[in-house]
PDB file of C-alpha atoms in Angstrom:
ATOM      1  CA  UNK A  22     -13.923  45.217   3.912  1.00 83.00           C
ATOM      2  CA  UNK A  23     -15.884  48.327   3.704  1.00 92.00           C
ATOM      3  CA  UNK A  24     -14.888  51.785   4.760  1.00 95.00           C
ATOM      4  CA  UNK A  25     -18.120  54.158   6.040  1.00 97.00           C
ATOM      5  CA  UNK A  26     -18.049  57.975   6.192  1.00 97.00           C
ATOM      6  CA  UNK A  27     -21.234  59.331   7.980  1.00 97.00           C
ATOM      7  CA  UNK A  28     -22.129  63.215   7.216  1.00 97.00           C
ATOM      8  CA  UNK A  29     -25.231  65.333   7.437  1.00 98.00           C
ATOM      9  CA  UNK A  30     -25.585  65.544  11.235  1.00 97.00           C
ATOM     10  CA  UNK A  31     -26.377  68.637  13.028  1.00 97.00           C
ATOM     11  CA  UNK A  32     -28.819  71.306  15.263  1.00 98.00           C
ATOM     12  CA  UNK A  33     -32.006  71.119  14.514  1.00 98.00           C
ATOM     13  CA  UNK A  34     -35.445  72.324  16.318  1.00 98.00           C
ATOM     14  CA  UNK A  35     -38.297  69.937  17.178  1.00 98.00           C
ATOM     15  CA  UNK A  36     -40.247  68.930  15.067  1.00 98.00           C
ATOM     16  CA  UNK A  37     -37.657  69.555  12.148  1.00 98.00           C
ATOM     17  CA  UNK A  38     -35.386  67.372   9.603  1.00 98.00           C
ATOM     18  CA  UNK A  39     -32.314  66.152   8.721  1.00 98.00           C
ATOM     19  CA  UNK A  40     -31.139  63.513   6.356  1.00 98.00           C
ATOM     20  CA  UNK A  41     -28.066  61.340   7.238  1.00 98.00           C
ATOM     21  CA  UNK A  42     -25.898  59.794   4.501  1.00 98.00           C
ATOM     22  CA  UNK A  43     -23.404  57.101   4.699  1.00 98.00           C
ATOM     23  CA  UNK A  44     -20.712  56.744   1.873  1.00 98.00           C
ATOM     24  CA  UNK A  45     -19.423  53.714   1.655  1.00 97.00           C
ATOM     25  CA  UNK A  46     -15.789  52.596   0.497  1.00 94.00           C
ATOM     26  CA  UNK A  47     -15.043  49.419  -2.399  1.00 84.00           C
ATOM     27  CA  UNK A  48     -16.916  47.860  -4.459  1.00 88.00           C
ATOM     28  CA  UNK A  49     -19.280  45.563  -2.235  1.00 92.00           C
ATOM     29  CA  UNK A  50     -21.379  47.566  -0.821  1.00 94.00           C
ATOM     30  CA  UNK A  51     -24.786  45.850  -2.397  1.00 94.00           C
ATOM     31  CA  UNK A  52     -23.352  43.076  -0.881  1.00 94.00           C
ATOM     32  CA  UNK A  53     -23.849  44.328   2.822  1.00 96.00           C
ATOM     33  CA  UNK A  54     -26.880  44.641   5.100  1.00 97.00           C
ATOM     34  CA  UNK A  55     -26.562  47.539   6.757  1.00 97.00           C
ATOM     35  CA  UNK A  56     -28.009  49.475   9.888  1.00 98.00           C
ATOM     36  CA  UNK A  57     -27.788  52.555  11.424  1.00 98.00           C
ATOM     37  CA  UNK A  58     -27.310  52.839  15.410  1.00 98.00           C
ATOM     38  CA  UNK A  59     -27.478  55.797  17.734  1.00 98.00           C
ATOM     39  CA  UNK A  60     -25.521  56.486  21.484  1.00 98.00           C
ATOM     40  CA  UNK A  61     -27.430  58.940  23.227  1.00 97.00           C
ATOM     41  CA  UNK A  62     -24.454  59.891  26.629  1.00 93.00           C
ATOM     42  CA  UNK A  63     -24.543  57.318  29.172  1.00 95.00           C
ATOM     43  CA  UNK A  64     -27.288  55.319  27.213  1.00 97.00           C
ATOM     44  CA  UNK A  65     -26.393  52.275  25.411  1.00 96.00           C
ATOM     45  CA  UNK A  66     -25.461  52.072  21.780  1.00 97.00           C
ATOM     46  CA  UNK A  67     -28.974  50.883  19.915  1.00 97.00           C
ATOM     47  CA  UNK A  68     -30.301  50.173  16.517  1.00 97.00           C
ATOM     48  CA  UNK A  69     -32.611  53.024  14.756  1.00 98.00           C
ATOM     49  CA  UNK A  70     -33.045  51.152  11.401  1.00 98.00           C
ATOM     50  CA  UNK A  71     -31.731  48.703   9.484  1.00 98.00           C
ATOM     51  CA  UNK A  72     -32.029  47.805   5.385  1.00 97.00           C
ATOM     52  CA  UNK A  73     -31.489  44.430   3.459  1.00 96.00           C
ATOM     53  CA  UNK A  74     -28.523  44.541   0.911  1.00 96.00           C
ATOM     54  CA  UNK A  75     -31.042  44.935  -1.955  1.00 95.00           C
ATOM     55  CA  UNK A  76     -33.469  47.214   0.087  1.00 95.00           C
ATOM     56  CA  UNK A  77     -36.747  45.358  -0.345  1.00 96.00           C
ATOM     57  CA  UNK A  78     -36.398  44.774   3.504  1.00 96.00           C
ATOM     58  CA  UNK A  79     -36.476  47.115   6.180  1.00 97.00           C
ATOM     59  CA  UNK A  80     -36.499  47.413   9.977  1.00 97.00           C
ATOM     60  CA  UNK A  81     -37.564  50.568  12.614  1.00 97.00           C
ATOM     61  CA  UNK A  82     -37.051  50.401  16.242  1.00 97.00           C
ATOM     62  CA  UNK A  83     -40.391  51.637  17.502  1.00 97.00           C
ATOM     63  CA  UNK A  84     -39.546  54.793  18.868  1.00 97.00           C
ATOM     64  CA  UNK A  85     -38.603  56.106  15.143  1.00 98.00           C
ATOM     65  CA  UNK A  86     -41.107  54.294  13.224  1.00 97.00           C
ATOM     66  CA  UNK A  87     -43.638  56.835  10.789  1.00 96.00           C
ATOM     67  CA  UNK A  88     -40.754  59.256  11.687  1.00 98.00           C
ATOM     68  CA  UNK A  89     -37.711  58.026  10.369  1.00 98.00           C
ATOM     69  CA  UNK A  90     -37.100  56.286   7.249  1.00 98.00           C
ATOM     70  CA  UNK A  91     -34.039  54.191   5.629  1.00 98.00           C
ATOM     71  CA  UNK A  92     -33.126  53.772   2.167  1.00 98.00           C
ATOM     72  CA  UNK A  93     -29.713  52.982   0.043  1.00 98.00           C
ATOM     73  CA  UNK A  94     -28.903  53.736  -3.324  1.00 97.00           C
ATOM     74  CA  UNK A  95     -26.665  50.745  -4.247  1.00 95.00           C
ATOM     75  CA  UNK A  96     -25.160  52.876  -7.469  1.00 95.00           C
ATOM     76  CA  UNK A  97     -23.820  55.843  -5.135  1.00 96.00           C
ATOM     77  CA  UNK A  98     -22.793  53.278  -2.731  1.00 97.00           C
ATOM     78  CA  UNK A  99     -24.686  55.226  -0.210  1.00 98.00           C
ATOM     79  CA  UNK A 100     -27.088  54.524   2.621  1.00 98.00           C
ATOM     80  CA  UNK A 101     -29.592  56.991   3.794  1.00 98.00           C
ATOM     81  CA  UNK A 102     -31.564  57.984   7.033  1.00 98.00           C
ATOM     82  CA  UNK A 103     -34.143  60.562   6.648  1.00 98.00           C
ATOM     83  CA  UNK A 104     -35.393  61.591   9.618  1.00 98.00           C
ATOM     84  CA  UNK A 105     -38.695  63.585  10.211  1.00 98.00           C
ATOM     85  CA  UNK A 106     -40.492  65.460  12.977  1.00 98.00           C
ATOM     86  CA  UNK A 107     -37.202  65.039  15.083  1.00 98.00           C
ATOM     87  CA  UNK A 108     -37.558  65.020  19.055  1.00 98.00           C
ATOM     88  CA  UNK A 109     -35.140  65.875  21.458  1.00 97.00           C
ATOM     89  CA  UNK A 110     -35.396  62.154  23.003  1.00 97.00           C
ATOM     90  CA  UNK A 111     -33.862  61.326  19.446  1.00 98.00           C
ATOM     91  CA  UNK A 112     -30.640  63.657  20.243  1.00 98.00           C
ATOM     92  CA  UNK A 113     -27.431  60.950  19.785  1.00 98.00           C
ATOM     93  CA  UNK A 114     -24.304  60.499  17.893  1.00 98.00           C
ATOM     94  CA  UNK A 115     -25.580  58.531  15.011  1.00 98.00           C
ATOM     95  CA  UNK A 116     -23.489  55.794  13.156  1.00 98.00           C
ATOM     96  CA  UNK A 117     -24.251  53.521   9.829  1.00 98.00           C
ATOM     97  CA  UNK A 118     -22.671  49.888  10.118  1.00 98.00           C
ATOM     98  CA  UNK A 119     -22.248  46.974   7.691  1.00 97.00           C
ATOM     99  CA  UNK A 120     -23.309  43.248   8.171  1.00 96.00           C
ATOM    100  CA  UNK A 121     -20.604  40.638   6.517  1.00 94.00           C
ATOM    101  CA  UNK A 122     -20.579  40.064   3.103  1.00 93.00           C
ATOM    102  CA  UNK A 123     -23.553  38.716   1.922  1.00 93.00           C
ATOM    103  CA  UNK A 124     -25.207  38.286   5.530  1.00 93.00           C
ATOM    104  CA  UNK A 125     -28.763  39.111   6.233  1.00 91.00           C
ATOM    105  CA  UNK A 126     -29.315  42.515   8.596  1.00 86.00           C
ATOM    106  CA  UNK A 127     -29.659  41.818  12.025  1.00 92.00           C
ATOM    107  CA  UNK A 128     -30.627  43.749  15.272  1.00 93.00           C
ATOM    108  CA  UNK A 129     -27.971  43.168  16.944  1.00 94.00           C
ATOM    109  CA  UNK A 130     -24.672  45.839  17.285  1.00 94.00           C
ATOM    110  CA  UNK A 131     -22.431  42.698  17.907  1.00 95.00           C
ATOM    111  CA  UNK A 132     -22.487  41.694  14.577  1.00 96.00           C
ATOM    112  CA  UNK A 133     -22.027  44.675  12.416  1.00 97.00           C
ATOM    113  CA  UNK A 134     -18.306  44.499  11.847  1.00 96.00           C
ATOM    114  CA  UNK A 135     -17.612  47.510  10.055  1.00 96.00           C
ATOM    115  CA  UNK A 136     -18.836  51.092  11.822  1.00 98.00           C
ATOM    116  CA  UNK A 137     -18.293  54.391  10.664  1.00 97.00           C
ATOM    117  CA  UNK A 138     -17.023  57.097  12.548  1.00 97.00           C
ATOM    118  CA  UNK A 139     -20.481  59.065  13.413  1.00 97.00           C
ATOM    119  CA  UNK A 140     -22.436  61.862  13.419  1.00 98.00           C
ATOM    120  CA  UNK A 141     -23.741  63.885  16.033  1.00 98.00           C
ATOM    121  CA  UNK A 142     -27.445  65.066  15.798  1.00 98.00           C
ATOM    122  CA  UNK A 143     -28.686  67.719  18.665  1.00 98.00           C
ATOM    123  CA  UNK A 144     -32.329  68.414  18.631  1.00 98.00           C
ATOM    124  CA  UNK A 145     -33.433  71.403  20.673  1.00 97.00           C
ATOM    125  CA  UNK A 146     -36.963  71.586  22.642  1.00 94.00           C
TER     126      UNK A 146
END
């Protein structure tokens, strides 16, 4: 079991940056692949980025490539999402999620059993 707590959301102008953090409880963080998802009003929750257990492999949805960077610090039990050149369409609640122990990362939200409570990101034009 892993518990996740996101932080770092807020209001920012278009073109600005934010860094989201997701702190995990327990001793097994390094054994969980992680993902960041987002959900805008009236839309389905979608994957934004994912990272393997070691951090060597990452994935980004096309709309955030070259703007967002996912990373993790296994010593600090934390996964990050650095978001640059933010756009109004990035406005959403952002969630971090963990895959089951020792599983590879995946793009399908239904395969992530552990979720944080979400943090709001609002980008004004």
